[in-house]
Amino acid sequence: VEASIPEPQREAWTKHEYTGFKNKDEFEKEVVRHVETTLARSIYNCDETAAYSAASLAFRDRLVKDWNKTQQRQTFTDSKRIYYLSLEFLNQKHDSRVQYFHATPTRRLPVTMRYLDRRAHAQGRRRPCLQNPVGRAFDNAMLNLGAKDVAKEGLSELGFRIEDIIGQEHDAALGNGGLGRLAACFLDSMASLNYPAWGYGLRYRYGIFKQEIIDGYQVEVPDYWLDFNPWEFPRHDVTVDIQFYGHVSKSQDENGKTVAHWEGGEMVTAVAYDVPTPGYDTPSTNNLRLWSSKAASGEFDFQKFNSGDYESSVADQQRAETISAVLYPNDNLDRGKELRLKQQYFWVAASLYDIVRRFKKTKRKWAEFSDQVAIQLNDTHPTLAIVELQRILIDIEGLEWDEAWNIVTSTFGYTNHTVLPEALEKWPVGLIQHLLPRHLQIIYDINLFFLQSVEKRFPNDRDLLTRVSIIEESQPKMVRMAFLAVVGSHKVNGVAELHSDLIQTTIFRDFVTIFGEDKFTNVTNGITPRRWLHQANPRLSELIASKVGGHQFLKDLTLLNQLEHFVDDKDFRKEWAEIKYANKVRLAKYIKSTLNINVNPAALFDVQVKRIHEYKRQQLNIFGVIHRYLTLKAMSPEERKKQQPRVSIFGGKAAPGYWMAKQIIHLINNVGSLVNKDADIGDLLKVIFLEDYNVSKAEMIIPASDLSEHISTAGTEASGTSNMKFVLNGGLIIGTCDGANIEITREIGQENIFLFGTLSEDVEDLRHAHTYGEHPIDPGLEKVFNAIQKGMFGEPNDFNAMINAVRNHGDYYLVSDDFQSYIDTHKMVDAEYQNQEEWISKCIRSVARMGFFSSDRCINEYAEGIWNVEPLAV
Ligand code: CJB
């Protein structure tokens, strides 16, 4: 690798190397410098936002050093890199209201009071500090650089409280739910384990919408987050022109070989924005590269501009910017919009151009490509990368088809995250033909060669060929992206054992026959303990650290098993219980402040927070809550006194076009309106819907749960990851035998989880029976339906569709089948919760046994079994 500075001049560079602040004074100096120069402000107009910006920049400067060194190390050692392609990377969305309810509660003071208070603080008169601020990138940088105390003292001397400063952060929420959050956990683990890895994604101007609840209904509000983000580096010099539309012509080269030329159409430019992603307790800092779209500065708009068509040249610009403008807000649902396909190709083409460019700098032979590059496809969204790499290799680099295809298939791995039919991506052939004419030809060729090879091995099986064809012979014809991803990858994995078995026996069954079992594997999902324990629940993290030999468990989560020795330790149990209670108090305060509802922190907190989806069955939960309410109402006051008080807490967004999901939200809110003010019921039951559930709120809600609900119809939830977060934070779960619940049970023991409901192997038969035979509704559920239809929870017609889905439309999600066992299991929960001593033992044992679910374990499995990549020593 050549340096741009010649040898004799490098001495000066070494002498003046930037080293970042080393102590409090130097930190303060950096902050003041950034306020005065970078931000062009002064003591007269340095507000908290400016202080946040300057402090972040001081840390960023230090992070950048590690980041640069990491990149240089990876280049010099010529190591194989992992490229993680994901349309979503879900980080925290900051909500300014949340921070005031973390840990030690303090009153939110009026602005002027806070100002006075801050000055008092600066003069040394301290008041209690909040311990668990929520700004992420900043907090993460402080954590990973081990300099939080320095920052705290330095900021205090400059007149600010670190909690207020962290609270200024407005981070990106570039994802919908589990899939995007998994990608963020993976980035954390890859850096923490010193793997050379890059993430590639899109820099949406609008991330996931903000949810407001108005009169019980969800309303979506756009979320603009790009005001000032010190954590990203615009690389205006790193751009790639991406072509769309046009046509393909063919010519012969000097050797008589046919060469394809993709010509015409329009260009859009991709601009790179880099986000350093530091690892925990290591200087390794990887890169997340997000692409933003803008109009190409090439001939197209220039021509129009010259011909005086200013308006349309501006329109072109806006059209180009539209590509990266907005995250599609659907979870587990494919809507097939043209702009979405444009996003996919734009992102994939820019990323591959970048990856190939980096590889070509090594001057290695093409045959070595997959020794240097592993590309992981996070779901089918980046599947066009397979086609694009084949195109680059044959059309641009002049390789033969077979040689190119070998390189392609040994480079890619594909992770499947869902078996839901409505989520499996398909694109109309005509749309691809129009947008990416050359790619369609290549897809047809990939399919042709694939089907020929199948035909050879399984002659005379036309059905098989039809079933596995990448092209679905429907009206219109469709490209099946999951099949293309399977054919173009060397490994395909599911995200939990049951899910990986299911994909091999259902959607990809024929491919297992064709390619053999070895191509298919499982990597059970995991979560980063840095975020989901240490940062979300600092007191619990410290308590654990005090028992298991310090914070090493955050790097090796299996060390949690030492907690088993303390299950009977009185003081430990007491502190454990106090922490849970404090977390519940914090959530109760938040509920009071946002909804003006009093909930009793001593009640059992029963939480279901996740995207709203029929398969996740929030409807089962709310029907169960109604059943509980009706049961309580029918009791005598004496009987009621014996019942376990509960707070049922819901949160989650519905995709804006998902009408049924929105009705579920509406019903939850209507039930809450009635129940929460019913004097007969009081503390025995409260029903809460928390608005705008996101990662920040998850950090507050999850540590406060006693029981959480993971109750998808068996066989529908690929893994789930919040189940892991809840258990790791000392909450028990009620769940179906679905996704990772099964492995959680295996790890923590059957006695520590409340399982209920139909098993996945019985689901199909029941569905069949509903459609073709009798389908009597569960009598308990029937009572619930009657109450709704009598208008107990508002206009009954609003909920007809929800009821009809169960009663008249085959009950696809088996709500009625599972209702009785769901209710019975909740009765068991109530009974067991009464015995607090036993309950706490279960919680501690569960946490002790959760080591398996670290995303570090997961990343090591990918590295060994799929990527063939080693960590890079630092
Ligand atoms: N998943 O979040 C999504 N969106 C999709 O479109 C498809 C799947 C989720 O991915 C998670 C990470 O693998 C899984 O834990 C979860 O079960 C799945 O629904």
PDB file of N, CA and C in Angstrom, residues 71 74 81-90 174 179-180 183-184 186-187 190 196-204 235 238-240 242 270-275 277 286-292 343-359 361 369 372-379 381-382 385 412:
ATOM      1  N   GLN A  71      -8.745   0.437  10.169  1.00  0.00           N
ATOM      2  CA  GLN A  71      -8.835   0.274   8.708  1.00  0.00           C
ATOM      3  C   GLN A  71      -7.458   0.025   8.113  1.00  0.00           C
ATOM      4  N   GLN A  74      -6.348  -3.494   8.835  1.00  0.00           N
ATOM      5  CA  GLN A  74      -7.032  -4.469   7.976  1.00  0.00           C
ATOM      6  C   GLN A  74      -6.443  -4.459   6.573  1.00  0.00           C
ATOM      7  N   ARG A  81     -12.338  -9.707   4.626  1.00  0.00           N
ATOM      8  CA  ARG A  81     -13.329  -8.863   5.295  1.00  0.00           C
ATOM      9  C   ARG A  81     -14.736  -9.430   5.143  1.00  0.00           C
ATOM     10  N   ILE A  82     -15.514  -9.147   6.157  1.00  0.00           N
ATOM     11  CA  ILE A  82     -16.935  -9.484   6.116  1.00  0.00           C
ATOM     12  C   ILE A  82     -17.677  -8.232   5.662  1.00  0.00           C
ATOM     13  N   TYR A  83     -18.580  -8.404   4.734  1.00  0.00           N
ATOM     14  CA  TYR A  83     -19.449  -7.285   4.343  1.00  0.00           C
ATOM     15  C   TYR A  83     -20.879  -7.675   4.670  1.00  0.00           C
ATOM     16  N   TYR A  84     -21.486  -6.939   5.572  1.00  0.00           N
ATOM     17  CA  TYR A  84     -22.838  -7.268   6.027  1.00  0.00           C
ATOM     18  C   TYR A  84     -23.817  -6.315   5.361  1.00  0.00           C
ATOM     19  N   LEU A  85     -24.562  -6.847   4.392  1.00  0.00           N
ATOM     20  CA  LEU A  85     -25.495  -6.008   3.625  1.00  0.00           C
ATOM     21  C   LEU A  85     -26.876  -6.060   4.264  1.00  0.00           C
ATOM     22  N   SER A  86     -27.318  -4.923   4.763  1.00  0.00           N
ATOM     23  CA  SER A  86     -28.619  -4.893   5.418  1.00  0.00           C
ATOM     24  C   SER A  86     -29.329  -3.582   5.082  1.00  0.00           C
ATOM     25  N   LEU A  87     -30.589  -3.693   4.694  1.00  0.00           N
ATOM     26  CA  LEU A  87     -31.368  -2.470   4.408  1.00  0.00           C
ATOM     27  C   LEU A  87     -31.745  -1.747   5.690  1.00  0.00           C
ATOM     28  N   GLU A  88     -31.505  -2.403   6.832  1.00  0.00           N
ATOM     29  CA  GLU A  88     -31.879  -1.776   8.103  1.00  0.00           C
ATOM     30  C   GLU A  88     -30.760  -1.936   9.132  1.00  0.00           C
ATOM     31  N   PHE A  89     -30.471  -0.868   9.832  1.00  0.00           N
ATOM     32  CA  PHE A  89     -29.594  -0.921  11.008  1.00  0.00           C
ATOM     33  C   PHE A  89     -30.305  -0.114  12.082  1.00  0.00           C
ATOM     34  N   LEU A  90     -30.917  -0.785  12.999  1.00  0.00           N
ATOM     35  CA  LEU A  90     -31.810  -0.088  13.923  1.00  0.00           C
ATOM     36  C   LEU A  90     -31.102   0.302  15.198  1.00  0.00           C
ATOM     37  N   LEU A 174     -33.038   3.555  11.748  1.00  0.00           N
ATOM     38  CA  LEU A 174     -33.101   3.127  10.358  1.00  0.00           C
ATOM     39  C   LEU A 174     -33.528   1.670  10.230  1.00  0.00           C
ATOM     40  N   LEU A 179     -35.211  -7.473  12.614  1.00  0.00           N
ATOM     41  CA  LEU A 179     -34.188  -7.676  11.589  1.00  0.00           C
ATOM     42  C   LEU A 179     -33.134  -6.561  11.610  1.00  0.00           C
ATOM     43  N   GLY A 180     -33.605  -5.326  11.744  1.00  0.00           N
ATOM     44  CA  GLY A 180     -32.682  -4.195  11.755  1.00  0.00           C
ATOM     45  C   GLY A 180     -31.901  -4.104  13.056  1.00  0.00           C
ATOM     46  N   ALA A 183     -29.045  -6.525  13.040  1.00  0.00           N
ATOM     47  CA  ALA A 183     -27.892  -6.019  12.288  1.00  0.00           C
ATOM     48  C   ALA A 183     -27.059  -5.089  13.168  1.00  0.00           C
ATOM     49  N   ALA A 184     -27.718  -4.267  13.985  1.00  0.00           N
ATOM     50  CA  ALA A 184     -26.982  -3.354  14.870  1.00  0.00           C
ATOM     51  C   ALA A 184     -26.226  -4.143  15.939  1.00  0.00           C
ATOM     52  N   PHE A 186     -25.124  -7.126  15.587  1.00  0.00           N
ATOM     53  CA  PHE A 186     -24.024  -7.808  14.890  1.00  0.00           C
ATOM     54  C   PHE A 186     -22.839  -6.865  14.675  1.00  0.00           C
ATOM     55  N   LEU A 187     -23.112  -5.618  14.337  1.00  0.00           N
ATOM     56  CA  LEU A 187     -22.007  -4.658  14.157  1.00  0.00           C
ATOM     57  C   LEU A 187     -21.245  -4.518  15.472  1.00  0.00           C
ATOM     58  N   MET A 190     -19.201  -7.757  15.966  1.00  0.00           N
ATOM     59  CA  MET A 190     -18.082  -7.912  15.032  1.00  0.00           C
ATOM     60  C   MET A 190     -16.915  -7.017  15.427  1.00  0.00           C
ATOM     61  N   PRO A 196     -12.623  -8.050  11.010  1.00  0.00           N
ATOM     62  CA  PRO A 196     -12.631  -6.996   9.992  1.00  0.00           C
ATOM     63  C   PRO A 196     -13.974  -7.039   9.261  1.00  0.00           C
ATOM     64  N   ALA A 197     -14.791  -6.041   9.487  1.00  0.00           N
ATOM     65  CA  ALA A 197     -16.144  -6.106   8.926  1.00  0.00           C
ATOM     66  C   ALA A 197     -16.646  -4.716   8.563  1.00  0.00           C
ATOM     67  N   TRP A 198     -17.388  -4.670   7.504  1.00  0.00           N
ATOM     68  CA  TRP A 198     -18.087  -3.437   7.131  1.00  0.00           C
ATOM     69  C   TRP A 198     -19.571  -3.717   7.037  1.00  0.00           C
ATOM     70  N   GLY A 199     -20.358  -2.778   7.504  1.00  0.00           N
ATOM     71  CA  GLY A 199     -21.788  -2.828   7.225  1.00  0.00           C
ATOM     72  C   GLY A 199     -22.069  -1.933   6.031  1.00  0.00           C
ATOM     73  N   TYR A 200     -23.014  -2.346   5.203  1.00  0.00           N
ATOM     74  CA  TYR A 200     -23.468  -1.481   4.104  1.00  0.00           C
ATOM     75  C   TYR A 200     -24.975  -1.318   4.173  1.00  0.00           C
ATOM     76  N   GLY A 201     -25.418  -0.072   4.131  1.00  0.00           N
ATOM     77  CA  GLY A 201     -26.862   0.166   4.189  1.00  0.00           C
ATOM     78  C   GLY A 201     -27.235   1.442   3.462  1.00  0.00           C
ATOM     79  N   LEU A 202     -28.458   1.884   3.686  1.00  0.00           N
ATOM     80  CA  LEU A 202     -28.935   3.124   3.074  1.00  0.00           C
ATOM     81  C   LEU A 202     -29.084   4.194   4.150  1.00  0.00           C
ATOM     82  N   ARG A 203     -28.725   5.409   3.761  1.00  0.00           N
ATOM     83  CA  ARG A 203     -28.878   6.521   4.696  1.00  0.00           C
ATOM     84  C   ARG A 203     -30.218   7.201   4.411  1.00  0.00           C
ATOM     85  N   TYR A 204     -31.261   6.655   5.017  1.00  0.00           N
ATOM     86  CA  TYR A 204     -32.592   7.236   4.803  1.00  0.00           C
ATOM     87  C   TYR A 204     -32.670   8.616   5.438  1.00  0.00           C
ATOM     88  N   ARG A 235     -18.677  11.436   2.854  1.00  0.00           N
ATOM     89  CA  ARG A 235     -17.502  11.239   1.991  1.00  0.00           C
ATOM     90  C   ARG A 235     -17.875  11.722   0.597  1.00  0.00           C
ATOM     91  N   VAL A 238     -16.298   9.919  -2.123  1.00  0.00           N
ATOM     92  CA  VAL A 238     -16.579   8.508  -2.395  1.00  0.00           C
ATOM     93  C   VAL A 238     -17.977   8.415  -2.996  1.00  0.00           C
ATOM     94  N   THR A 239     -18.026   8.396  -4.307  1.00  0.00           N
ATOM     95  CA  THR A 239     -19.325   8.377  -4.976  1.00  0.00           C
ATOM     96  C   THR A 239     -19.319   7.281  -6.043  1.00  0.00           C
ATOM     97  N   VAL A 240     -20.495   6.789  -6.315  1.00  0.00           N
ATOM     98  CA  VAL A 240     -20.634   5.786  -7.380  1.00  0.00           C
ATOM     99  C   VAL A 240     -21.850   6.173  -8.208  1.00  0.00           C
ATOM    100  N   ILE A 242     -24.872   5.151 -10.389  1.00  0.00           N
ATOM    101  CA  ILE A 242     -25.692   3.945 -10.513  1.00  0.00           C
ATOM    102  C   ILE A 242     -26.665   4.140 -11.678  1.00  0.00           C
ATOM    103  N   ALA A 270     -24.520   7.739  -5.905  1.00  0.00           N
ATOM    104  CA  ALA A 270     -24.517   7.314  -4.500  1.00  0.00           C
ATOM    105  C   ALA A 270     -23.351   7.996  -3.803  1.00  0.00           C
ATOM    106  N   VAL A 271     -23.638   8.649  -2.681  1.00  0.00           N
ATOM    107  CA  VAL A 271     -22.588   9.290  -1.885  1.00  0.00           C
ATOM    108  C   VAL A 271     -22.455   8.513  -0.573  1.00  0.00           C
ATOM    109  N   ALA A 272     -21.213   8.238  -0.191  1.00  0.00           N
ATOM    110  CA  ALA A 272     -20.990   7.444   1.024  1.00  0.00           C
ATOM    111  C   ALA A 272     -21.031   8.327   2.273  1.00  0.00           C
ATOM    112  N   TYR A 273     -21.684   7.828   3.302  1.00  0.00           N
ATOM    113  CA  TYR A 273     -21.626   8.420   4.646  1.00  0.00           C
ATOM    114  C   TYR A 273     -21.123   7.329   5.573  1.00  0.00           C
ATOM    115  N   ASP A 274     -20.024   7.603   6.249  1.00  0.00           N
ATOM    116  CA  ASP A 274     -19.408   6.566   7.075  1.00  0.00           C
ATOM    117  C   ASP A 274     -19.682   6.798   8.554  1.00  0.00           C
ATOM    118  N   VAL A 275     -20.032   5.736   9.232  1.00  0.00           N
ATOM    119  CA  VAL A 275     -20.319   5.809  10.664  1.00  0.00           C
ATOM    120  C   VAL A 275     -19.355   4.853  11.383  1.00  0.00           C
ATOM    121  N   THR A 277     -18.031   2.385  14.007  1.00  0.00           N
ATOM    122  CA  THR A 277     -18.725   1.547  14.993  1.00  0.00           C
ATOM    123  C   THR A 277     -17.693   0.860  15.883  1.00  0.00           C
ATOM    124  N   ASN A 286     -14.951  -0.570  13.453  1.00  0.00           N
ATOM    125  CA  ASN A 286     -15.314  -0.910  12.078  1.00  0.00           C
ATOM    126  C   ASN A 286     -16.096   0.213  11.423  1.00  0.00           C
ATOM    127  N   ASN A 287     -16.412   0.013  10.170  1.00  0.00           N
ATOM    128  CA  ASN A 287     -17.112   1.059   9.441  1.00  0.00           C
ATOM    129  C   ASN A 287     -18.492   0.591   8.999  1.00  0.00           C
ATOM    130  N   LEU A 288     -19.456   1.476   9.202  1.00  0.00           N
ATOM    131  CA  LEU A 288     -20.780   1.270   8.616  1.00  0.00           C
ATOM    132  C   LEU A 288     -20.906   2.301   7.511  1.00  0.00           C
ATOM    133  N   ARG A 289     -21.039   1.857   6.290  1.00  0.00           N
ATOM    134  CA  ARG A 289     -21.143   2.809   5.165  1.00  0.00           C
ATOM    135  C   ARG A 289     -22.585   2.861   4.683  1.00  0.00           C
ATOM    136  N   LEU A 290     -23.164   4.045   4.779  1.00  0.00           N
ATOM    137  CA  LEU A 290     -24.552   4.248   4.354  1.00  0.00           C
ATOM    138  C   LEU A 290     -24.548   5.108   3.094  1.00  0.00           C
ATOM    139  N   TRP A 291     -25.304   4.700   2.104  1.00  0.00           N
ATOM    140  CA  TRP A 291     -25.338   5.433   0.838  1.00  0.00           C
ATOM    141  C   TRP A 291     -26.519   6.388   0.793  1.00  0.00           C
ATOM    142  N   SER A 292     -26.231   7.575   0.283  1.00  0.00           N
ATOM    143  CA  SER A 292     -27.284   8.567   0.097  1.00  0.00           C
ATOM    144  C   SER A 292     -27.363   8.872  -1.399  1.00  0.00           C
ATOM    145  N   GLN A 343     -34.336   1.239  -4.561  1.00  0.00           N
ATOM    146  CA  GLN A 343     -33.492   1.351  -3.357  1.00  0.00           C
ATOM    147  C   GLN A 343     -32.551   0.167  -3.278  1.00  0.00           C
ATOM    148  N   GLN A 344     -33.120  -1.006  -3.503  1.00  0.00           N
ATOM    149  CA  GLN A 344     -32.307  -2.215  -3.360  1.00  0.00           C
ATOM    150  C   GLN A 344     -31.153  -2.227  -4.345  1.00  0.00           C
ATOM    151  N   TYR A 345     -31.450  -1.912  -5.598  1.00  0.00           N
ATOM    152  CA  TYR A 345     -30.365  -1.975  -6.581  1.00  0.00           C
ATOM    153  C   TYR A 345     -29.338  -0.865  -6.334  1.00  0.00           C
ATOM    154  N   PHE A 346     -29.829   0.294  -6.019  1.00  0.00           N
ATOM    155  CA  PHE A 346     -28.954   1.451  -5.765  1.00  0.00           C
ATOM    156  C   PHE A 346     -27.922   1.108  -4.681  1.00  0.00           C
ATOM    157  N   TRP A 347     -28.419   0.554  -3.597  1.00  0.00           N
ATOM    158  CA  TRP A 347     -27.582   0.236  -2.439  1.00  0.00           C
ATOM    159  C   TRP A 347     -26.621  -0.908  -2.741  1.00  0.00           C
ATOM    160  N   VAL A 348     -27.146  -1.927  -3.395  1.00  0.00           N
ATOM    161  CA  VAL A 348     -26.351  -3.100  -3.696  1.00  0.00           C
ATOM    162  C   VAL A 348     -25.264  -2.779  -4.727  1.00  0.00           C
ATOM    163  N   ALA A 349     -25.610  -2.003  -5.726  1.00  0.00           N
ATOM    164  CA  ALA A 349     -24.645  -1.692  -6.791  1.00  0.00           C
ATOM    165  C   ALA A 349     -23.532  -0.807  -6.244  1.00  0.00           C
ATOM    166  N   ALA A 350     -23.903   0.181  -5.430  1.00  0.00           N
ATOM    167  CA  ALA A 350     -22.879   1.052  -4.846  1.00  0.00           C
ATOM    168  C   ALA A 350     -21.955   0.244  -3.938  1.00  0.00           C
ATOM    169  N   SER A 351     -22.536  -0.635  -3.140  1.00  0.00           N
ATOM    170  CA  SER A 351     -21.735  -1.425  -2.196  1.00  0.00           C
ATOM    171  C   SER A 351     -20.786  -2.355  -2.949  1.00  0.00           C
ATOM    172  N   LEU A 352     -21.291  -3.009  -3.970  1.00  0.00           N
ATOM    173  CA  LEU A 352     -20.430  -3.945  -4.704  1.00  0.00           C
ATOM    174  C   LEU A 352     -19.324  -3.227  -5.455  1.00  0.00           C
ATOM    175  N   TYR A 353     -19.661  -2.084  -6.001  1.00  0.00           N
ATOM    176  CA  TYR A 353     -18.627  -1.305  -6.684  1.00  0.00           C
ATOM    177  C   TYR A 353     -17.476  -1.019  -5.708  1.00  0.00           C
ATOM    178  N   ASP A 354     -17.868  -0.639  -4.512  1.00  0.00           N
ATOM    179  CA  ASP A 354     -16.919  -0.304  -3.446  1.00  0.00           C
ATOM    180  C   ASP A 354     -16.080  -1.520  -3.039  1.00  0.00           C
ATOM    181  N   ILE A 355     -16.745  -2.637  -2.891  1.00  0.00           N
ATOM    182  CA  ILE A 355     -16.070  -3.874  -2.463  1.00  0.00           C
ATOM    183  C   ILE A 355     -15.092  -4.338  -3.547  1.00  0.00           C
ATOM    184  N   VAL A 356     -15.554  -4.287  -4.785  1.00  0.00           N
ATOM    185  CA  VAL A 356     -14.707  -4.734  -5.896  1.00  0.00           C
ATOM    186  C   VAL A 356     -13.515  -3.785  -6.059  1.00  0.00           C
ATOM    187  N   ARG A 357     -13.779  -2.492  -5.938  1.00  0.00           N
ATOM    188  CA  ARG A 357     -12.708  -1.504  -6.030  1.00  0.00           C
ATOM    189  C   ARG A 357     -11.629  -1.789  -4.968  1.00  0.00           C
ATOM    190  N   ARG A 358     -12.082  -2.092  -3.755  1.00  0.00           N
ATOM    191  CA  ARG A 358     -11.134  -2.374  -2.669  1.00  0.00           C
ATOM    192  C   ARG A 358     -10.355  -3.656  -2.969  1.00  0.00           C
ATOM    193  N   PHE A 359     -11.035  -4.640  -3.489  1.00  0.00           N
ATOM    194  CA  PHE A 359     -10.349  -5.895  -3.825  1.00  0.00           C
ATOM    195  C   PHE A 359      -9.318  -5.667  -4.933  1.00  0.00           C
ATOM    196  N   LYS A 361      -7.586  -3.191  -5.605  1.00  0.00           N
ATOM    197  CA  LYS A 361      -6.373  -2.523  -5.113  1.00  0.00           C
ATOM    198  C   LYS A 361      -5.336  -3.540  -4.631  1.00  0.00           C
ATOM    199  N   PHE A 369     -10.922 -13.924  -4.935  1.00  0.00           N
ATOM    200  CA  PHE A 369     -11.922 -12.979  -4.431  1.00  0.00           C
ATOM    201  C   PHE A 369     -12.586 -13.465  -3.145  1.00  0.00           C
ATOM    202  N   GLN A 372     -10.887 -13.225   0.109  1.00  0.00           N
ATOM    203  CA  GLN A 372     -10.746 -11.873   0.656  1.00  0.00           C
ATOM    204  C   GLN A 372     -12.069 -11.267   1.076  1.00  0.00           C
ATOM    205  N   VAL A 373     -13.131 -11.793   0.500  1.00  0.00           N
ATOM    206  CA  VAL A 373     -14.434 -11.137   0.646  1.00  0.00           C
ATOM    207  C   VAL A 373     -15.510 -12.152   1.026  1.00  0.00           C
ATOM    208  N   ALA A 374     -16.204 -11.879   2.130  1.00  0.00           N
ATOM    209  CA  ALA A 374     -17.416 -12.650   2.454  1.00  0.00           C
ATOM    210  C   ALA A 374     -18.568 -11.662   2.507  1.00  0.00           C
ATOM    211  N   ILE A 375     -19.612 -11.912   1.751  1.00  0.00           N
ATOM    212  CA  ILE A 375     -20.759 -10.990   1.773  1.00  0.00           C
ATOM    213  C   ILE A 375     -21.968 -11.720   2.334  1.00  0.00           C
ATOM    214  N   GLN A 376     -22.546 -11.155   3.382  1.00  0.00           N
ATOM    215  CA  GLN A 376     -23.722 -11.766   3.991  1.00  0.00           C
ATOM    216  C   GLN A 376     -24.965 -10.977   3.616  1.00  0.00           C
ATOM    217  N   LEU A 377     -25.958 -11.669   3.108  1.00  0.00           N
ATOM    218  CA  LEU A 377     -27.213 -11.029   2.701  1.00  0.00           C
ATOM    219  C   LEU A 377     -28.198 -11.102   3.865  1.00  0.00           C
ATOM    220  N   ASN A 378     -28.525  -9.978   4.432  1.00  0.00           N
ATOM    221  CA  ASN A 378     -29.477  -9.951   5.539  1.00  0.00           C
ATOM    222  C   ASN A 378     -30.893  -9.982   4.957  1.00  0.00           C
ATOM    223  N   ASP A 379     -31.440 -11.180   4.857  1.00  0.00           N
ATOM    224  CA  ASP A 379     -32.715 -11.425   4.182  1.00  0.00           C
ATOM    225  C   ASP A 379     -32.534 -11.286   2.665  1.00  0.00           C
ATOM    226  N   HIS A 381     -33.452  -8.874   0.743  1.00  0.00           N
ATOM    227  CA  HIS A 381     -33.417  -7.498   0.228  1.00  0.00           C
ATOM    228  C   HIS A 381     -32.190  -7.197  -0.634  1.00  0.00           C
ATOM    229  N   PRO A 382     -31.001  -7.728  -0.282  1.00  0.00           N
ATOM    230  CA  PRO A 382     -29.845  -7.456  -1.148  1.00  0.00           C
ATOM    231  C   PRO A 382     -29.554  -8.544  -2.189  1.00  0.00           C
ATOM    232  N   ALA A 385     -27.451  -8.323  -5.359  1.00  0.00           N
ATOM    233  CA  ALA A 385     -25.985  -8.288  -5.297  1.00  0.00           C
ATOM    234  C   ALA A 385     -25.386  -9.499  -6.009  1.00  0.00           C
ATOM    235  N   PHE A 412     -21.098 -15.384  -1.401  1.00  0.00           N
ATOM    236  CA  PHE A 412     -22.317 -14.979  -0.695  1.00  0.00           C
ATOM    237  C   PHE A 412     -22.826 -16.018   0.310  1.00  0.00           C
TER     238      PHE A 412
END
